Amino acid sequence: MSVTKTYEEINEKIKKGKVVVVTAEEVIDIAAKEGIKKAAAKVDVVTTGTFGPMCSSGAFLNFGHSKPKIKMQKVWLNGIPAYGGIAAVDAYIGATEVAEDDPCNKVHPGSFSYGGGHVIEDLVAGKPIQLETTAYGTDCYPRRKLETTITIDDLNNALLFNPRNAYQNYNVGINTTKKTIYTYMGVLKPNMCNANYSSAGQLSPLMNDPYYRTIGIGTRIFLAGGTGYVAWHGTQHSPSEERTEKGVPTGGAGTLAVMGDLKQMNSGFLRGVSILGYGASLAVGVGIPIPILNEEILEFTTVRDEEIFAPVVDYGTSYPNAEPGNLGLVSYAQLKSGKITINGKEVKTAPISSYPKARQIAETLKQWILNGKFYLTQPAQLLPSVEDDIKIKPLVIK
Amino acid sequence: MTVSKKVVLRFDAKIVDQPIMYSLIKDYGLIPNILKAEINPHKQGYLVLELSGENQKYAEGMEYLNSLGISVDALDEKVVWLEDRCMQCGVCTGLCPTQALSMNRPSMEVSFDGEKCIVCEMCLKSCPAKAVELRF
């Protein structure tokens, strides 16, 4: 008989302290020793994790009303502009925003030492943040200007809302040109001297549920040290990418829009980052539990770095010019070894995402579930998958 | 006996046009490994290098540099890795030329060996978490 479990059954086991939870690393050995069927019967939840710069991130904040009231049309936090074009005293601070007087890349490569991601890290760390805001006056919101200091505790709401996180897979950045380039994939030296990658591979959430059979809208997740939820499929979610026999895409593919209460988070898993010559961003930690509803789902979670491939993309030529093609596929096992071979040349590799943090996230989530602090949710709706035939369109300039 | 030291040579605009490295190699048999240089016509400049050679020749080479009015100082800038700030990504390890910053496999944790550091400052500029500092 094949194994089937329901969300309710798994949650009941969590409640009774009888749940079996392992990480996406641990499940590999268990399945190898005991076989898929036995492993699926034994294991109830597999936890995953990823930690890396995720530029499409930011936070909705509500500051409360001053006396007299102000509309907060323009908002700055520690000098970084936040978007105020929503209701009075709400604003969205985006991870990649920089100060209006930031020199950016005027002296190339710019350092981008403080941006929206850093404001979010400082908020989470409980540091005081300088708030400046201006507005046109109205009869209901007469004040035109204010300056004060706030901390996260002063805010009525602080909602991390990231429209595109946890990319299923990602490019490996390389540079075939004759000069150093500064990209969101890091500093890429000329003549393919180094290559950077950004994925937790076998530990990464969407690598372990490649067709999104369990992860969907309403899935409760680990988000930057707190509990969060999958809100929607992420922007540029592209399930119809090429896949290996085991279903793992060999390029970007799926993404998640996630949200959670910033007040629960901790700056160990939410870090402002400065990417030389590129910009500011936010490194986010995401961990997703995968309920082992059947053998097939268990088998997906046994994916290993050797079986996951990423395209090596030239960020010196084809990437900026939106030209298709790559210099070949390499496995995460090769990438993690520290060197790959491209066109016969040995190239040094380095990650932009943190594998130790990914492991720490999967382990933390595992402990939360084992200790009955975290229950699984059945998605209200699954994410679009291969059968939905989504095509990501380029922007056509008319 | 041989000697190998990391030094900073600072020189005046007047001698920028002299082939100092050539003399150090040819006349004193010293092996310079240039780590960093700022040399421009008609301007004072500096060279950070690892200089090695036979003891006696090394001393003579130093005398030669002094005779030209070049100051030779031990390299005492130091890169400090702030483990608490480090977010353990490892992007620095792809740029560090001496593997002073390296990844332990299979844990993929970053570690720093100050002995191997040549203070090229690549990590300083490229660390996204600003977890590297320069101290004098």
CSV table of N, CA, C and O in Angstrom, one decimal, chain A residues 51 111 113 121 187 189 194 196-197 271-274 276 283 336-338 348-357 359, chain B residues 84-97 99 103 105-110 122 125-130:
chain,number,residue,atom,x,y,z
A,51,PHE,N,19.1,31.4,2.4
A,51,PHE,CA,19.5,32.7,2.9
A,51,PHE,C,20.4,33.4,1.9
A,51,PHE,O,21.4,32.9,1.5
A,111,SER,N,29.8,52.2,-3.6
A,111,SER,CA,29.8,51.3,-2.5
A,111,SER,C,28.4,51.0,-1.9
A,111,SER,O,28.2,50.0,-1.3
A,113,SER,N,26.7,52.0,0.7
A,113,SER,CA,26.9,51.5,2.0
A,113,SER,C,25.6,51.5,2.9
A,113,SER,O,25.6,50.8,3.9
A,121,GLU,N,17.0,46.3,8.4
A,121,GLU,CA,17.9,45.6,9.4
A,121,GLU,C,17.9,46.4,10.7
A,121,GLU,O,17.8,45.8,11.8
A,187,VAL,N,31.4,40.8,-7.8
A,187,VAL,CA,32.5,41.2,-8.6
A,187,VAL,C,33.0,40.0,-9.5
A,187,VAL,O,33.3,39.0,-9.0
A,189,LYS,N,35.6,38.9,-12.2
A,189,LYS,CA,36.8,39.3,-12.8
A,189,LYS,C,36.9,38.9,-14.3
A,189,LYS,O,36.1,38.0,-14.7
A,194,ASN,N,36.6,34.1,-12.2
A,194,ASN,CA,35.8,33.6,-11.1
A,194,ASN,C,34.3,33.4,-11.6
A,194,ASN,O,33.9,34.0,-12.6
A,196,ASN,N,30.2,33.2,-9.7
A,196,ASN,CA,29.5,33.3,-8.5
A,196,ASN,C,28.1,32.6,-8.7
A,196,ASN,O,27.5,32.8,-9.7
A,197,TYR,N,27.6,31.9,-7.6
A,197,TYR,CA,26.3,31.3,-7.7
A,197,TYR,C,25.5,31.7,-6.5
A,197,TYR,O,26.0,32.3,-5.5
A,271,ARG,N,19.4,40.9,6.7
A,271,ARG,CA,20.6,41.7,6.8
A,271,ARG,C,20.6,42.7,5.6
A,271,ARG,O,20.5,42.2,4.4
A,272,GLY,N,20.8,43.9,5.9
A,272,GLY,CA,21.0,44.9,4.8
A,272,GLY,C,22.4,44.6,4.1
A,272,GLY,O,23.3,44.3,4.8
A,273,VAL,N,22.4,44.6,2.8
A,273,VAL,CA,23.7,44.3,2.1
A,273,VAL,C,24.0,45.4,1.1
A,273,VAL,O,23.1,46.1,0.6
A,274,SER,N,25.3,45.6,0.9
A,274,SER,CA,25.8,46.5,0.0
A,274,SER,C,26.6,45.8,-1.1
A,274,SER,O,27.6,45.1,-0.8
A,276,LEU,N,28.9,45.9,-4.2
A,276,LEU,CA,29.8,46.9,-4.9
A,276,LEU,C,29.4,47.1,-6.3
A,276,LEU,O,29.3,46.2,-7.1
A,283,ALA,N,19.4,40.7,2.6
A,283,ALA,CA,19.5,39.3,2.6
A,283,ALA,C,18.4,38.7,3.5
A,283,ALA,O,18.3,39.2,4.6
A,336,LYS,N,29.8,23.9,-5.3
A,336,LYS,CA,30.2,23.9,-3.9
A,336,LYS,C,31.6,23.4,-3.7
A,336,LYS,O,32.2,23.7,-2.7
A,337,SER,N,32.2,22.7,-4.7
A,337,SER,CA,33.5,22.2,-4.6
A,337,SER,C,34.6,23.3,-4.6
A,337,SER,O,35.7,23.2,-4.2
A,338,GLY,N,34.1,24.5,-5.2
A,338,GLY,CA,35.1,25.6,-5.3
A,338,GLY,C,35.6,25.8,-6.7
A,338,GLY,O,36.3,26.8,-6.9
A,348,LYS,N,37.3,29.4,-10.5
A,348,LYS,CA,37.1,29.4,-9.1
A,348,LYS,C,35.6,29.8,-8.9
A,348,LYS,O,35.1,30.8,-9.5
A,349,THR,N,34.9,29.2,-7.9
A,349,THR,CA,33.5,29.5,-7.7
A,349,THR,C,33.4,30.0,-6.2
A,349,THR,O,34.1,29.6,-5.3
A,350,ALA,N,32.4,30.9,-6.0
A,350,ALA,CA,32.0,31.3,-4.7
A,350,ALA,C,30.5,31.6,-4.6
A,350,ALA,O,29.9,32.0,-5.6
A,351,PRO,N,29.9,31.4,-3.5
A,351,PRO,CA,28.5,31.6,-3.3
A,351,PRO,C,28.2,33.0,-2.8
A,351,PRO,O,29.0,33.6,-2.2
A,352,ILE,N,27.0,33.5,-3.2
A,352,ILE,CA,26.5,34.8,-2.7
A,352,ILE,C,25.5,34.5,-1.6
A,352,ILE,O,25.3,35.3,-0.7
A,353,SER,N,24.9,33.3,-1.7
A,353,SER,CA,23.9,32.9,-0.6
A,353,SER,C,24.7,32.1,0.4
A,353,SER,O,25.8,31.6,0.1
A,354,SER,N,24.2,32.0,1.6
A,354,SER,CA,24.9,31.4,2.7
A,354,SER,C,24.3,30.0,2.9
A,354,SER,O,23.2,29.8,3.4
A,355,TYR,N,25.2,29.0,2.7
A,355,TYR,CA,24.7,27.6,3.0
A,355,TYR,C,24.6,27.3,4.5
A,355,TYR,O,23.6,26.7,4.9
A,356,PRO,N,25.6,27.8,5.3
A,356,PRO,CA,25.5,27.6,6.7
A,356,PRO,C,24.2,28.2,7.3
A,356,PRO,O,23.5,27.6,8.2
A,357,LYS,N,23.8,29.4,6.8
A,357,LYS,CA,22.6,30.0,7.3
A,357,LYS,C,21.4,29.2,6.8
A,357,LYS,O,20.4,29.1,7.6
A,359,ARG,N,21.2,26.1,6.3
A,359,ARG,CA,21.2,24.9,7.2
A,359,ARG,C,20.6,25.2,8.6
A,359,ARG,O,19.8,24.5,9.1
B,84,ASP,N,31.2,38.3,13.8
B,84,ASP,CA,29.8,38.5,14.2
B,84,ASP,C,29.0,39.2,13.0
B,84,ASP,O,27.8,39.0,12.9
B,85,ARG,N,29.7,40.0,12.3
B,85,ARG,CA,29.0,40.7,11.1
B,85,ARG,C,28.9,39.8,9.9
B,85,ARG,O,28.1,40.0,9.1
B,86,CYS,N,29.8,38.8,9.8
B,86,CYS,CA,29.9,38.0,8.6
B,86,CYS,C,28.6,37.2,8.5
B,86,CYS,O,28.1,36.6,9.5
B,87,MET,N,28.0,37.2,7.3
B,87,MET,CA,26.7,36.4,7.1
B,87,MET,C,27.0,35.1,6.5
B,87,MET,O,26.1,34.4,6.0
B,88,GLN,N,28.3,34.7,6.4
B,88,GLN,CA,28.7,33.4,6.0
B,88,GLN,C,28.2,33.1,4.6
B,88,GLN,O,27.8,32.0,4.3
B,89,CYS,N,28.3,34.1,3.7
B,89,CYS,CA,28.0,33.7,2.3
B,89,CYS,C,29.2,33.1,1.6
B,89,CYS,O,29.1,32.1,1.0
B,90,GLY,N,30.4,33.8,1.7
B,90,GLY,CA,31.6,33.2,1.1
B,90,GLY,C,31.9,33.9,-0.2
B,90,GLY,O,32.9,33.4,-0.9
B,91,VAL,N,31.3,35.0,-0.6
B,91,VAL,CA,31.6,35.6,-1.8
B,91,VAL,C,33.0,36.1,-1.9
B,91,VAL,O,33.7,36.2,-2.9
B,92,CYS,N,33.5,36.5,-0.7
B,92,CYS,CA,34.9,37.0,-0.6
B,92,CYS,C,35.9,36.0,-1.0
B,92,CYS,O,37.0,36.3,-1.5
B,93,THR,N,35.6,34.7,-0.8
B,93,THR,CA,36.6,33.6,-1.1
B,93,THR,C,36.9,33.5,-2.5
B,93,THR,O,37.9,33.0,-2.9
B,94,GLY,N,36.0,34.0,-3.4
B,94,GLY,CA,36.2,33.9,-4.8
B,94,GLY,C,37.2,35.0,-5.3
B,94,GLY,O,37.7,34.9,-6.4
B,95,LEU,N,37.4,36.0,-4.5
B,95,LEU,CA,38.2,37.1,-4.9
B,95,LEU,C,39.5,37.2,-4.1
B,95,LEU,O,40.5,37.7,-4.6
B,96,CYS,N,39.6,36.5,-2.9
B,96,CYS,CA,40.8,36.6,-2.1
B,96,CYS,C,41.9,35.8,-2.9
B,96,CYS,O,41.8,34.7,-3.1
B,97,PRO,N,43.0,36.6,-3.2
B,97,PRO,CA,44.0,35.9,-4.0
B,97,PRO,C,44.9,34.9,-3.3
B,97,PRO,O,45.6,34.2,-3.9
B,99,GLN,N,43.8,33.0,-0.5
B,99,GLN,CA,43.0,32.0,0.3
B,99,GLN,C,43.1,32.3,1.8
B,99,GLN,O,43.0,31.4,2.6
B,103,MET,N,36.8,28.8,2.4
B,103,MET,CA,35.6,28.1,2.9
B,103,MET,C,36.0,26.7,3.3
B,103,MET,O,36.8,26.0,2.7
B,105,ARG,N,35.0,23.0,3.7
B,105,ARG,CA,34.1,22.1,3.1
B,105,ARG,C,34.0,20.8,3.9
B,105,ARG,O,35.1,20.4,4.4
B,106,PRO,N,32.9,20.2,4.0
B,106,PRO,CA,31.6,20.5,3.4
B,106,PRO,C,30.7,21.5,4.2
B,106,PRO,O,29.6,21.8,3.7
B,107,SER,N,31.2,22.0,5.3
B,107,SER,CA,30.3,22.9,6.1
B,107,SER,C,30.0,24.2,5.4
B,107,SER,O,29.0,24.9,5.7
B,108,MET,N,30.8,24.6,4.5
B,108,MET,CA,30.7,25.9,3.7
B,108,MET,C,30.8,27.1,4.6
B,108,MET,O,30.2,28.2,4.3
B,109,GLU,N,31.5,27.0,5.7
B,109,GLU,CA,31.6,28.1,6.6
B,109,GLU,C,32.9,28.9,6.2
B,109,GLU,O,33.9,28.3,5.8
B,110,VAL,N,32.8,30.2,6.4
B,110,VAL,CA,34.0,31.0,6.0
B,110,VAL,C,35.0,31.1,7.2
B,110,VAL,O,34.6,31.2,8.3
B,122,MET,N,40.5,43.5,-1.4
B,122,MET,CA,39.4,43.0,-2.3
B,122,MET,C,38.2,42.7,-1.5
B,122,MET,O,37.1,43.0,-1.8
B,125,LYS,N,36.2,45.8,-0.1
B,125,LYS,CA,35.3,46.4,-1.0
B,125,LYS,C,34.1,45.5,-1.3
B,125,LYS,O,33.0,46.0,-1.6
B,126,SER,N,34.3,44.2,-1.4
B,126,SER,CA,33.3,43.4,-2.0
B,126,SER,C,32.4,42.7,-0.9
B,126,SER,O,31.4,42.2,-1.3
B,127,CYS,N,32.7,42.8,0.3
B,127,CYS,CA,31.9,42.1,1.3
B,127,CYS,C,30.6,42.8,1.4
B,127,CYS,O,30.5,43.9,1.8
B,128,PRO,N,29.5,42.1,1.1
B,128,PRO,CA,28.1,42.7,1.1
B,128,PRO,C,27.7,43.1,2.6
B,128,PRO,O,26.8,43.9,2.7
B,129,ALA,N,28.3,42.4,3.5
B,129,ALA,CA,27.8,42.6,4.9
B,129,ALA,C,28.8,43.5,5.7
B,129,ALA,O,28.6,43.8,6.9
B,130,LYS,N,29.8,44.1,5.0
B,130,LYS,CA,30.8,45.0,5.6
B,130,LYS,C,31.3,44.3,6.9
B,130,LYS,O,31.4,44.9,8.0
